[in-house]
């Protein structure tokens, strides 16, 4: 016992140190366990809550909040007509058109990194894009075909809205906005046509803008144009091309209209278009069919 | 039959969207009209049976009384939107991998492309150049198309057919729109793409594009046929002919509009301004097929010749 006694305090001391360390680490261990437990339920973390704001679970209320409290989805209502989600009614054409606009913005911005809107290098930039830029050809193809597809989907969207009579009250004005967007889509595509600076674009734009010189009163070859003092150097075609021929100024103007001006204008009208879809009572149908003999002609209100 | 020529035209990269259009437009016409006819059958059934009309849910879609009228957007709409975006992306990727965007020689003002074609979606306007002078085909008519489209909701006073497919309840509106959109607009895009060749001459599908072809067409003006030579005579004659056209076309459309009892009630709702605007847009639209027939069948170029403008 006496022999052991000097050892014991030592060993006791060793054990004490270990215990001490363990004791010291205990709060950390508890925190670690808490953190690990938190990882199993990420919805409960501050980070998650700060991003998503509301709890998500399988309740109708939570599903609604998921849509309504999300900036990208808040254009949607929380609930829609159960038959409207079928493909057969809307054909999805408006949504596809908007999606294509996003795709075109994305590919367009990437294309802008490789393109100089100047007569000397524009065509070479396209060659460079096609042959040297990684995925450059795919990028250009997607932009081109996406644009053509967008025109088709815009037309079909208009056709669907007409067939379902969705332009009728209270959606008259949104149809007008839609027609403006249709024109802007065509102009977007047309201004992009010139940018490769090849024969195809050059002659297409030449043919297109030649019509402008026949504008009544505003073109030098149009009816009453000369009487209004129009010459090839001051008429509306000159304003469009920045010159009397399709040349470097026309290229720059097409570029700025195509990449900056029209996208901003179109986006503005799109905001109005989508906002009005909601404000005019959401999607128009499919609503119950009306019968001719049920119309109260005298109560239809002001014309 | 020159199959190679046909292949060259249809496989030109920029013409592929129109080949797609040729299939997509008829498909969606069928898809829309099929639902219209289904609804029309339901409408006929409900009109014949007032008791049923009171209890029926009035849709052709499946229905059970205990189903809620609405569904949550998440997941029922968002998953479809996501799927649609995915499918469009796949289509666009496959299309872009298999088919290259066209790139011709560098722009050269001294070498004219023949035929020099506008982008395909403007070929309808370019085709109109055959029938009208540039100030009409390139400026006035496109403006009227846009303004006319915008004016549709303010001219269509038919209270039925709001938010569902139907043909019977809106026969006139649907036929007029299909004439404008499918027959004239899409039709002329197709003509401009597949039929117009070098020199903007008419080549039937499968006919070889002969760059040296000359057509000796004697295009006359309507006043020449009547032997009117003086400028004053031409102007007055043309004004009368144009006036007679608009009067006759207006009378014809008026008769068609008032064909049914229901349409007469719709007509009674319209203000004079609304009705005149409708007549103006319809008769101007009909001027195009009239001039197509005059030009292609009777070789008549202008119906109204003045020193300032020709129509």
Coordinates of C-alpha atoms in Angstrom, one line a residue:
Chain A
X1 CA 0.0 0.0 0.0
X2 CA 2.8 2.3 0.9
X3 CA 4.6 1.4 -2.3
X4 CA 1.6 2.1 -4.3
X5 CA 0.7 5.3 -2.7
X6 CA 3.3 7.4 -4.6
X7 CA 2.1 5.9 -7.8
X8 CA -1.5 6.4 -7.2
X9 CA -1.6 10.1 -7.1
X10 CA 0.4 10.0 -10.4
X11 CA -2.0 7.6 -12.1
X12 CA -4.8 9.5 -10.5
X13 CA -3.4 12.6 -11.9
X14 CA -3.2 11.0 -15.4
X15 CA -6.7 9.8 -15.1
X16 CA -7.7 13.2 -13.9
X17 CA -6.2 14.9 -16.9
X18 CA -8.0 12.6 -19.3
X19 CA -11.2 13.1 -17.4
X20 CA -10.5 16.7 -17.4
X21 CA -10.1 16.8 -21.1
X22 CA -13.2 14.7 -21.6
X23 CA -15.0 17.1 -19.2
X24 CA -13.7 20.0 -21.2
X25 CA -14.8 18.5 -24.5
X26 CA -18.2 17.4 -23.3
X27 CA -20.0 20.7 -24.3
X28 CA -18.4 20.5 -27.8
X29 CA -19.4 16.9 -28.1
X30 CA -22.9 17.8 -27.2
X31 CA -22.8 20.6 -29.8
X32 CA -21.5 18.2 -32.4
X33 CA -24.2 15.8 -31.7
X34 CA -26.7 18.6 -32.0
X35 CA -25.2 19.7 -35.3
X36 CA -25.3 16.1 -36.6
X37 CA -28.9 15.8 -35.5
X38 CA -29.6 19.1 -37.2
X39 CA -28.1 17.8 -40.5
X40 CA -30.7 15.0 -40.4
X41 CA -33.4 17.8 -40.4
X42 CA -31.9 20.6 -42.5
X43 CA -35.3 22.3 -42.5
X44 CA -34.7 23.3 -38.9
X45 CA -31.4 25.1 -39.6
X46 CA -31.2 28.9 -39.6
X47 CA -29.6 28.8 -43.1
X48 CA -32.6 26.9 -44.5
X49 CA -35.2 29.0 -42.8
X50 CA -33.5 32.2 -43.9
X51 CA -33.6 31.0 -47.6
X52 CA -37.0 29.4 -47.7
X53 CA -38.8 31.4 -45.1
X54 CA -41.6 28.9 -44.6
X55 CA -41.9 25.3 -43.5
X56 CA -42.6 22.8 -46.2
X57 CA -44.6 19.7 -45.5
X58 CA -47.4 17.7 -47.2
X59 CA -50.2 20.1 -46.2
X60 CA -52.3 22.1 -48.7
X61 CA -51.4 25.3 -46.8
X62 CA -47.7 24.5 -47.1
X63 CA -47.9 23.8 -50.8
X64 CA -49.7 27.1 -51.4
X65 CA -47.1 29.0 -49.4
X66 CA -44.3 27.2 -51.3
X67 CA -45.7 28.8 -54.5
X68 CA -46.8 32.2 -53.1
X69 CA -43.7 32.9 -51.1
X70 CA -41.3 32.1 -53.9
X71 CA -40.2 35.0 -56.1
X72 CA -40.0 32.9 -59.2
X73 CA -43.2 31.1 -58.7
X74 CA -45.3 33.9 -57.2
X75 CA -46.7 34.7 -60.6
X76 CA -48.7 31.5 -60.2
X77 CA -51.8 31.4 -58.1
X78 CA -51.8 28.8 -55.3
X79 CA -54.5 26.8 -57.0
X80 CA -55.8 26.5 -60.5
X81 CA -58.8 25.1 -62.4
X82 CA -58.2 21.3 -62.3
X83 CA -59.0 21.0 -66.0
X84 CA -56.6 23.8 -66.9
X85 CA -53.5 21.8 -66.0
X86 CA -54.4 19.3 -68.8
X87 CA -52.2 19.8 -71.9
X88 CA -55.3 19.8 -74.2
X89 CA -56.6 23.2 -73.2
X90 CA -53.5 25.5 -73.3
X91 CA -51.1 23.4 -75.4
X92 CA -48.5 25.0 -73.1
X93 CA -47.6 27.3 -75.9
X94 CA -47.4 30.5 -73.8
X95 CA -45.2 28.9 -71.2
X96 CA -43.0 27.3 -73.9
X97 CA -42.6 30.7 -75.6
X98 CA -41.4 32.3 -72.3
X99 CA -39.1 29.4 -71.7
X100 CA -37.6 29.8 -75.1
X101 CA -37.1 33.5 -74.4
X102 CA -35.1 32.5 -71.4
X103 CA -33.0 30.0 -73.4
X104 CA -32.4 32.6 -76.0
X105 CA -31.3 35.2 -73.5
X106 CA -28.9 32.7 -72.0
X107 CA -27.4 31.5 -75.2
X108 CA -27.5 35.1 -76.6
X109 CA -25.4 36.4 -73.7
X110 CA -22.9 33.7 -74.2
X111 CA -22.7 34.5 -77.9
X112 CA -22.2 38.2 -77.1
X113 CA -18.8 37.2 -75.5
X114 CA -17.5 36.1 -78.9
X115 CA -19.1 38.6 -81.2
X116 CA -18.0 42.1 -82.3
X117 CA -20.7 44.1 -84.1
X118 CA -18.3 45.5 -86.6
X119 CA -18.2 45.0 -90.4
X120 CA -14.6 43.8 -90.4
X121 CA -14.8 41.1 -87.8
X122 CA -18.4 40.1 -87.5
X123 CA -18.3 37.3 -90.1
X124 CA -14.9 36.1 -88.8
X125 CA -16.4 35.9 -85.3
X126 CA -19.0 33.5 -86.5
X127 CA -16.4 31.4 -88.2
X128 CA -14.3 31.5 -85.0
X129 CA -17.4 30.6 -83.0
X130 CA -18.2 27.7 -85.3
X131 CA -14.7 26.2 -85.5
X132 CA -12.7 27.1 -82.4
X133 CA -15.0 28.1 -79.5
X134 CA -15.8 25.0 -77.4
X135 CA -19.5 24.2 -78.1
X136 CA -19.6 27.4 -80.1
X137 CA -21.5 25.8 -83.0
X138 CA -24.0 24.2 -80.6
X139 CA -24.5 27.6 -79.0
X140 CA -25.2 29.3 -82.3
X141 CA -27.4 26.5 -83.5
X142 CA -29.5 26.6 -80.3
X143 CA -29.9 30.3 -80.6
X144 CA -31.0 30.1 -84.2
X145 CA -33.4 27.2 -83.9
X146 CA -34.7 28.4 -80.5
X147 CA -35.6 31.7 -82.2
X148 CA -37.4 30.0 -85.1
X149 CA -39.2 27.7 -82.6
X150 CA -40.3 30.7 -80.6
X151 CA -41.9 32.3 -83.6
X152 CA -43.9 29.1 -84.2
X153 CA -44.9 28.8 -80.6
X154 CA -46.0 32.4 -80.5
X155 CA -48.2 31.9 -83.5
X156 CA -49.7 28.7 -82.0
X157 CA -50.3 30.5 -78.7
X158 CA -52.2 33.2 -80.5
X159 CA -54.2 30.6 -82.4
X160 CA -55.1 28.8 -79.2
X161 CA -56.2 32.0 -77.4
X162 CA -58.3 32.8 -80.4
X163 CA -60.0 29.3 -80.6
X164 CA -60.9 29.4 -76.9
X165 CA -62.2 33.0 -77.2
X166 CA -59.9 33.9 -74.3
X167 CA -59.4 37.4 -75.6
X168 CA -63.0 38.3 -74.6
X169 CA -63.9 40.3 -71.6
X170 CA -62.1 40.9 -69.3
X171 CA -58.9 39.9 -71.2
X172 CA -59.2 42.2 -74.2
X173 CA -56.2 44.4 -73.3
X174 CA -54.0 41.4 -72.6
X175 CA -54.6 40.3 -76.2
X176 CA -53.4 43.7 -77.3
X177 CA -50.3 43.3 -75.2
X178 CA -49.9 39.8 -76.8
X179 CA -50.1 41.2 -80.3
X180 CA -47.3 43.7 -79.4
X181 CA -45.2 40.8 -78.0
X182 CA -45.8 38.9 -81.3
X183 CA -44.5 41.9 -83.3
X184 CA -41.5 42.3 -80.9
X185 CA -40.7 38.6 -81.3
X186 CA -40.7 38.9 -85.1
X187 CA -38.5 42.1 -84.8
X188 CA -36.1 40.3 -82.4
X189 CA -35.7 37.5 -84.9
X190 CA -35.4 39.9 -87.9
X191 CA -32.7 42.1 -86.2
X192 CA -30.7 38.9 -85.4
X193 CA -30.8 37.8 -89.0
X194 CA -28.3 40.5 -90.1
X195 CA -25.7 39.9 -87.3
X196 CA -23.7 37.0 -88.9
X197 CA -23.1 39.5 -91.8
X198 CA -23.4 36.8 -94.4
X199 CA -25.2 36.9 -97.8
X200 CA -28.4 35.4 -96.3
X201 CA -28.8 38.0 -93.6
X202 CA -27.6 40.9 -95.8
X203 CA -30.1 40.2 -98.6
X204 CA -32.9 39.4 -96.2
X205 CA -32.4 42.7 -94.5
X206 CA -32.0 44.5 -97.8
X207 CA -35.3 43.1 -99.0
X208 CA -36.9 43.8 -95.7
X209 CA -35.8 47.4 -95.3
X210 CA -36.3 48.2 -99.0
X211 CA -40.0 48.1 -98.1
X212 CA -39.5 50.9 -95.7
X213 CA -38.5 53.2 -98.5
X214 CA -42.0 52.8 -99.9
X215 CA -43.6 54.0 -96.7
X216 CA -46.3 56.5 -97.5
X217 CA -45.0 60.0 -96.6
X218 CA -42.0 58.7 -94.7
X219 CA -40.1 56.9 -97.5
X220 CA -38.6 58.5 -100.6
X221 CA -40.3 56.0 -103.0
X222 CA -43.6 55.9 -101.2
X223 CA -46.8 57.7 -102.1
X224 CA -46.4 61.4 -101.2
X225 CA -42.8 60.7 -100.0
X226 CA -41.1 63.2 -102.4
X227 CA -43.8 65.8 -101.6
X228 CA -42.8 65.5 -98.0
X229 CA -39.2 66.1 -98.9
X230 CA -38.0 62.5 -98.5
X231 CA -34.7 61.5 -100.1
X232 CA -32.6 58.3 -99.7
X233 CA -30.6 60.2 -97.1
X234 CA -33.4 61.3 -94.7
X235 CA -36.3 58.9 -94.9
X236 CA -37.4 56.2 -92.5
X237 CA -35.1 53.6 -94.1
X238 CA -32.1 55.8 -93.5
X239 CA -33.2 56.0 -89.8
X240 CA -33.4 52.2 -89.6
X241 CA -30.1 51.5 -91.3
X242 CA -28.1 54.5 -90.1
X243 CA -27.3 55.0 -93.8
X244 CA -28.6 54.6 -97.3
X245 CA -27.2 51.1 -97.6
X246 CA -27.0 48.0 -95.4
X247 CA -23.5 48.6 -94.0
X248 CA -21.5 48.9 -90.7
X249 CA -24.0 51.4 -89.2
X250 CA -26.9 49.0 -90.0
X251 CA -24.9 46.2 -88.3
X252 CA -24.4 48.2 -85.2
X253 CA -28.0 49.3 -85.1
X254 CA -29.3 45.8 -85.6
X255 CA -27.0 44.6 -82.8
X256 CA -28.1 47.2 -80.3
X257 CA -31.8 46.7 -81.1
X258 CA -31.3 42.9 -81.0
X259 CA -29.3 42.6 -77.8
X260 CA -30.4 45.6 -75.7
X261 CA -33.4 47.6 -76.8
X262 CA -36.0 45.0 -78.0
X263 CA -35.2 42.5 -75.2
X264 CA -35.8 45.2 -72.6
X265 CA -39.0 46.4 -74.3
X266 CA -40.2 42.8 -74.7
X267 CA -39.4 42.0 -71.1
X268 CA -41.4 45.0 -70.0
X269 CA -44.4 43.9 -72.0
X270 CA -44.0 40.3 -70.8
X271 CA -44.2 41.5 -67.2
X272 CA -47.4 43.3 -68.0
X273 CA -48.7 40.3 -70.0
X274 CA -48.1 37.8 -67.1
X275 CA -49.4 40.3 -64.5
X276 CA -52.5 40.8 -66.4
X277 CA -53.1 37.1 -66.8
X278 CA -53.4 37.0 -63.0
X279 CA -55.3 40.2 -62.6
X280 CA -57.8 39.3 -65.2
X281 CA -58.8 36.2 -63.2
X282 CA -56.1 33.7 -64.1
X283 CA -56.3 31.3 -67.0
X284 CA -59.5 31.6 -69.0
X285 CA -60.7 28.0 -68.8
X286 CA -61.7 25.5 -69.6
X287 CA -64.8 27.1 -68.3
X288 CA -68.3 25.6 -68.4
X289 CA -70.0 26.0 -71.8
X290 CA -72.5 28.7 -72.2
X291 CA -75.9 28.3 -73.9
X292 CA -77.3 30.8 -76.4
X293 CA -80.8 30.8 -74.8
X294 CA -79.4 31.6 -71.4
X295 CA -77.9 34.9 -72.5
X296 CA -79.6 37.8 -70.9
X297 CA -79.1 40.2 -73.8
X298 CA -80.7 43.2 -72.1
X299 CA -78.4 42.7 -69.1
X300 CA -75.1 42.4 -70.9
X301 CA -74.1 45.8 -69.7
X302 CA -72.5 48.6 -71.6
X303 CA -71.2 47.8 -75.0
Chain B
X1 CA -40.4 15.5 -111.2
X2 CA -37.1 16.8 -109.8
X3 CA -36.9 15.1 -106.5
X4 CA -33.4 16.5 -105.9
X5 CA -34.7 20.1 -106.3
X6 CA -37.5 19.3 -103.8
X7 CA -35.0 17.9 -101.3
X8 CA -32.7 20.9 -101.7
X9 CA -35.6 23.2 -100.8
X10 CA -37.0 21.2 -97.9
X11 CA -33.6 20.4 -96.4
X12 CA -32.3 24.0 -96.5
X13 CA -31.7 24.6 -92.8
X14 CA -33.7 27.7 -92.6
X15 CA -36.7 26.0 -94.3
X16 CA -36.8 23.2 -91.8
X17 CA -38.9 25.3 -89.3
X18 CA -41.5 25.7 -92.1
X19 CA -41.4 22.0 -92.8
X20 CA -42.2 21.7 -89.1
X21 CA -44.9 24.4 -89.4
X22 CA -46.5 22.4 -92.2
X23 CA -47.1 19.6 -89.8
X24 CA -47.6 21.5 -86.5
X25 CA -50.3 23.9 -87.8
X26 CA -52.6 21.2 -89.2
X27 CA -52.0 19.1 -86.0
X28 CA -53.0 21.9 -83.7
X29 CA -56.0 22.9 -86.0
X30 CA -57.2 19.3 -85.7
X31 CA -56.4 19.2 -81.9
X32 CA -58.3 22.5 -81.3
X33 CA -61.3 21.7 -83.5
X34 CA -61.6 18.2 -82.1
X35 CA -62.3 19.8 -78.7
X36 CA -64.5 22.4 -80.3
X37 CA -66.7 19.7 -81.9
X38 CA -66.8 17.7 -78.6
X39 CA -68.0 20.8 -76.8
X40 CA -70.5 21.5 -79.6
X41 CA -72.0 18.1 -79.2
X42 CA -72.3 18.8 -75.4
X43 CA -73.9 22.1 -76.1
X44 CA -76.5 20.5 -78.5
X45 CA -77.2 17.9 -75.9
X46 CA -77.7 20.6 -73.1
X47 CA -79.9 22.7 -75.4
X48 CA -82.1 19.8 -76.1
X49 CA -82.5 18.9 -72.5
X50 CA -83.0 21.8 -70.1
X51 CA -83.2 19.6 -67.1
X52 CA -79.8 18.2 -67.8
X53 CA -78.5 21.7 -68.4
X54 CA -79.4 22.6 -64.8
X55 CA -77.4 19.8 -63.2
X56 CA -74.6 19.2 -65.7
X57 CA -71.0 20.4 -65.0
X58 CA -70.9 21.6 -68.6
X59 CA -67.5 20.4 -69.5
X60 CA -66.3 17.5 -71.6
X61 CA -63.5 16.7 -69.1
X62 CA -64.2 13.9 -66.6
X63 CA -66.1 15.1 -63.5
X64 CA -67.1 13.7 -60.2
X65 CA -69.1 15.8 -57.8
X66 CA -66.8 15.1 -54.9
X67 CA -63.7 16.4 -56.8
X68 CA -62.6 19.8 -55.9
X69 CA -62.8 22.4 -58.7
X70 CA -59.2 23.4 -58.2
X71 CA -55.9 21.7 -57.6
X72 CA -52.7 23.1 -56.0
X73 CA -50.3 24.6 -58.4
X74 CA -47.5 22.7 -56.7
X75 CA -47.2 19.9 -57.8
X76 CA -49.9 19.6 -60.4
X77 CA -49.0 22.5 -62.6
X78 CA -45.3 23.0 -61.8
X79 CA -44.4 19.4 -62.6
X80 CA -46.0 19.8 -66.1
X81 CA -44.1 23.1 -66.6
X82 CA -40.9 21.4 -65.6
X83 CA -41.6 18.5 -67.9
X84 CA -42.4 20.8 -70.8
X85 CA -39.2 22.8 -70.3
X86 CA -37.3 19.5 -70.2
X87 CA -38.9 18.2 -73.4
X88 CA -38.3 21.5 -75.2
X89 CA -34.7 21.5 -74.1
X90 CA -34.2 18.0 -75.4
X91 CA -35.8 18.8 -78.7
X92 CA -33.7 22.0 -79.1
X93 CA -30.5 20.1 -78.2
X94 CA -31.2 17.3 -80.7
X95 CA -32.2 19.8 -83.4
X96 CA -29.1 21.9 -82.8
X97 CA -26.7 18.9 -82.8
X98 CA -28.1 17.4 -86.0
X99 CA -28.7 20.6 -88.0
X100 CA -26.3 23.5 -88.4
X101 CA -27.5 27.1 -88.7
X102 CA -26.9 28.4 -92.2
X103 CA -23.9 30.6 -92.9
X104 CA -23.5 31.8 -96.4
X105 CA -20.6 33.7 -98.0
X106 CA -19.7 37.0 -96.4
X107 CA -22.1 39.8 -97.2
X108 CA -21.4 41.2 -100.6
X109 CA -23.6 44.0 -102.0
X110 CA -22.3 43.3 -105.6
X111 CA -23.5 39.7 -105.7
X112 CA -27.3 39.5 -105.5
X113 CA -28.8 36.4 -104.1
X114 CA -31.4 34.9 -106.4
X115 CA -34.0 34.4 -105.0
X116 CA -33.3 37.0 -102.3
X117 CA -35.7 35.9 -99.7
X118 CA -36.7 37.5 -96.4
X119 CA -36.7 35.4 -93.3
X120 CA -39.4 32.7 -93.6
X121 CA -41.8 34.4 -91.2
X122 CA -41.9 37.5 -93.4
X123 CA -42.3 35.5 -96.6
X124 CA -46.0 36.2 -96.5
X125 CA -45.2 39.9 -96.7
X126 CA -42.8 39.3 -99.5
X127 CA -45.3 37.3 -101.4
X128 CA -47.8 40.1 -101.1
X129 CA -45.3 42.2 -103.1
X130 CA -46.4 40.3 -106.1
X131 CA -50.0 41.5 -105.7
X132 CA -49.5 45.0 -104.2
X133 CA -46.9 47.8 -104.5
X134 CA -44.3 47.9 -101.7
X135 CA -46.1 50.8 -99.9
X136 CA -49.2 48.6 -99.6
X137 CA -47.5 45.1 -99.1
X138 CA -44.6 46.3 -97.0
X139 CA -46.1 49.1 -94.9
X140 CA -49.9 49.6 -95.0
X141 CA -51.0 46.0 -94.9
X142 CA -48.6 44.9 -92.2
X143 CA -49.8 47.8 -90.1
X144 CA -53.4 46.9 -90.7
X145 CA -52.7 43.3 -89.8
X146 CA -51.2 44.4 -86.4
X147 CA -53.9 47.0 -85.7
X148 CA -56.6 44.6 -86.9
X149 CA -55.4 41.8 -84.6
X150 CA -55.3 44.2 -81.7
X151 CA -58.9 45.4 -82.5
X152 CA -60.3 41.8 -82.5
X153 CA -61.5 41.8 -78.9
X154 CA -63.1 45.2 -79.3
X155 CA -65.0 44.1 -82.5
X156 CA -66.1 40.6 -81.4
X157 CA -69.3 41.2 -79.4
X158 CA -70.4 37.6 -79.3
X159 CA -70.9 36.9 -75.6
X160 CA -70.5 33.1 -76.0
X161 CA -67.4 31.0 -76.3
X162 CA -65.3 32.7 -73.6
X163 CA -62.8 30.2 -72.2
X164 CA -63.7 27.0 -74.0
X165 CA -63.3 25.5 -77.5
X166 CA -66.3 25.8 -79.7
X167 CA -67.0 26.1 -83.4
X168 CA -70.8 26.4 -83.6
X169 CA -71.2 29.3 -81.3
X170 CA -68.5 31.3 -83.0
X171 CA -68.6 30.1 -86.6
X172 CA -68.0 33.5 -88.2
X173 CA -65.1 34.5 -85.9
X174 CA -63.3 31.2 -86.3
X175 CA -63.7 31.0 -90.0
X176 CA -62.6 34.6 -90.5
X177 CA -59.5 34.0 -88.3
X178 CA -58.6 30.7 -90.0
X179 CA -58.9 32.4 -93.4
X180 CA -56.5 35.1 -92.3
X181 CA -54.1 33.1 -90.2
X182 CA -54.0 29.7 -91.9
X183 CA -55.0 30.2 -95.5
X184 CA -53.5 33.6 -96.1
X185 CA -50.6 34.0 -93.6
X186 CA -49.3 30.4 -93.2
X187 CA -50.4 29.6 -96.8
X188 CA -48.3 32.5 -98.2
X189 CA -45.3 31.6 -96.1
X190 CA -45.5 28.1 -97.5
X191 CA -45.8 29.5 -101.1
X192 CA -42.9 31.9 -100.5
X193 CA -40.8 29.0 -99.2
X194 CA -41.6 26.1 -101.4
X195 CA -42.9 27.6 -104.6
X196 CA -41.2 30.8 -105.3
X197 CA -37.8 30.3 -107.0
X198 CA -35.3 32.4 -108.9
X199 CA -36.7 35.8 -110.0
X200 CA -39.6 35.1 -107.6
X201 CA -41.2 33.0 -110.3
X202 CA -43.7 30.3 -109.6
X203 CA -42.1 26.8 -109.6
X204 CA -44.4 23.9 -108.6
X205 CA -42.9 21.6 -106.0
X206 CA -40.5 19.3 -107.8
X207 CA -40.0 21.6 -110.7
X208 CA -36.4 22.4 -111.4
X209 CA -35.3 25.9 -110.5
X210 CA -34.2 27.2 -113.8
X211 CA -32.2 30.4 -113.3
X212 CA -32.5 31.3 -117.0
X213 CA -36.2 30.9 -117.2
X214 CA -38.1 33.8 -118.7
X215 CA -41.8 34.2 -118.5
X216 CA -43.4 36.4 -121.0
X217 CA -46.3 37.6 -119.0
X218 CA -48.5 40.4 -120.3
X219 CA -49.7 41.9 -117.1
X220 CA -52.4 44.4 -117.8
X221 CA -54.2 46.9 -115.6
X222 CA -57.9 46.7 -115.4
X223 CA -58.3 50.1 -117.1
X224 CA -56.3 48.8 -120.2
X225 CA -58.8 46.1 -120.6
X226 CA -61.5 48.7 -120.8
X227 CA -59.4 50.8 -123.1
X228 CA -59.1 53.8 -120.9
X229 CA -56.0 55.8 -121.7
X230 CA -56.2 59.3 -120.1
X231 CA -54.7 59.7 -116.6
X232 CA -57.9 61.3 -115.4
X233 CA -60.0 58.5 -116.8
X234 CA -57.7 55.9 -115.2
X235 CA -57.9 57.6 -111.8
X236 CA -61.7 58.0 -111.8
X237 CA -62.3 54.5 -113.2
X238 CA -60.0 52.9 -110.6
X239 CA -61.7 54.8 -107.8
X240 CA -65.0 53.6 -109.0
X241 CA -63.8 50.0 -109.3
X242 CA -62.2 50.1 -105.9
X243 CA -65.4 51.7 -104.5
X244 CA -67.5 49.0 -106.1
X245 CA -65.3 46.3 -104.7
X246 CA -65.6 47.6 -101.1
X247 CA -69.3 48.1 -101.5
X248 CA -69.8 44.6 -102.9
X249 CA -67.4 43.0 -100.4
X250 CA -69.0 44.9 -97.6
X251 CA -72.5 43.9 -98.7
X252 CA -71.4 40.3 -99.0
X253 CA -69.9 40.2 -95.6
X254 CA -72.9 42.0 -94.2
X255 CA -75.1 39.2 -95.6
X256 CA -72.9 36.5 -94.1
X257 CA -72.7 38.2 -90.7
X258 CA -76.5 38.5 -90.5
X259 CA -77.0 34.9 -91.6
X260 CA -78.3 33.6 -88.3
X261 CA -80.7 34.9 -85.7
X262 CA -78.0 34.7 -83.1
X263 CA -75.6 36.7 -85.2
X264 CA -78.3 39.3 -85.8
X265 CA -78.5 39.7 -82.0
X266 CA -74.7 40.0 -81.7
X267 CA -74.9 42.6 -84.5
X268 CA -77.5 44.6 -82.6
X269 CA -75.0 44.9 -79.7
X270 CA -72.4 46.6 -81.9
X271 CA -71.9 50.3 -82.2
X272 CA -71.6 51.7 -85.7
X273 CA -67.9 52.4 -85.2
X274 CA -67.3 48.7 -84.1
X275 CA -69.2 47.4 -87.1
X276 CA -67.5 49.7 -89.7
X277 CA -64.1 48.8 -88.3
X278 CA -65.0 45.1 -88.6
X279 CA -66.2 45.7 -92.2
X280 CA -63.0 47.7 -93.0
X281 CA -60.6 45.0 -91.7
X282 CA -62.6 42.1 -93.3
X283 CA -63.0 43.7 -96.7
X284 CA -59.3 44.8 -96.8
X285 CA -58.3 41.3 -95.9
X286 CA -60.5 39.9 -98.7
X287 CA -58.8 42.3 -101.1
X288 CA -55.8 40.0 -100.9
X289 CA -57.3 36.8 -102.2
X290 CA -59.2 38.9 -104.8
X291 CA -56.0 40.3 -106.1
X292 CA -54.3 36.9 -106.0
X293 CA -57.0 35.5 -108.2
X294 CA -56.9 38.6 -110.5
X295 CA -53.2 38.4 -110.9
X296 CA -52.6 34.7 -111.1
X297 CA -55.6 33.7 -113.2
X298 CA -56.3 36.9 -115.2
X299 CA -52.9 38.6 -115.3
X300 CA -54.4 41.8 -114.1
X301 CA -51.8 43.9 -112.1
X302 CA -53.6 47.0 -110.9
X303 CA -57.2 47.8 -110.4
X304 CA -56.6 51.5 -109.6
X305 CA -53.8 53.5 -111.4
X306 CA -53.1 57.0 -110.4
X307 CA -49.9 59.2 -110.8
X308 CA -49.2 58.9 -107.0
X309 CA -50.1 55.3 -106.1
X310 CA -51.4 52.1 -107.6
X311 CA -53.6 49.4 -106.1

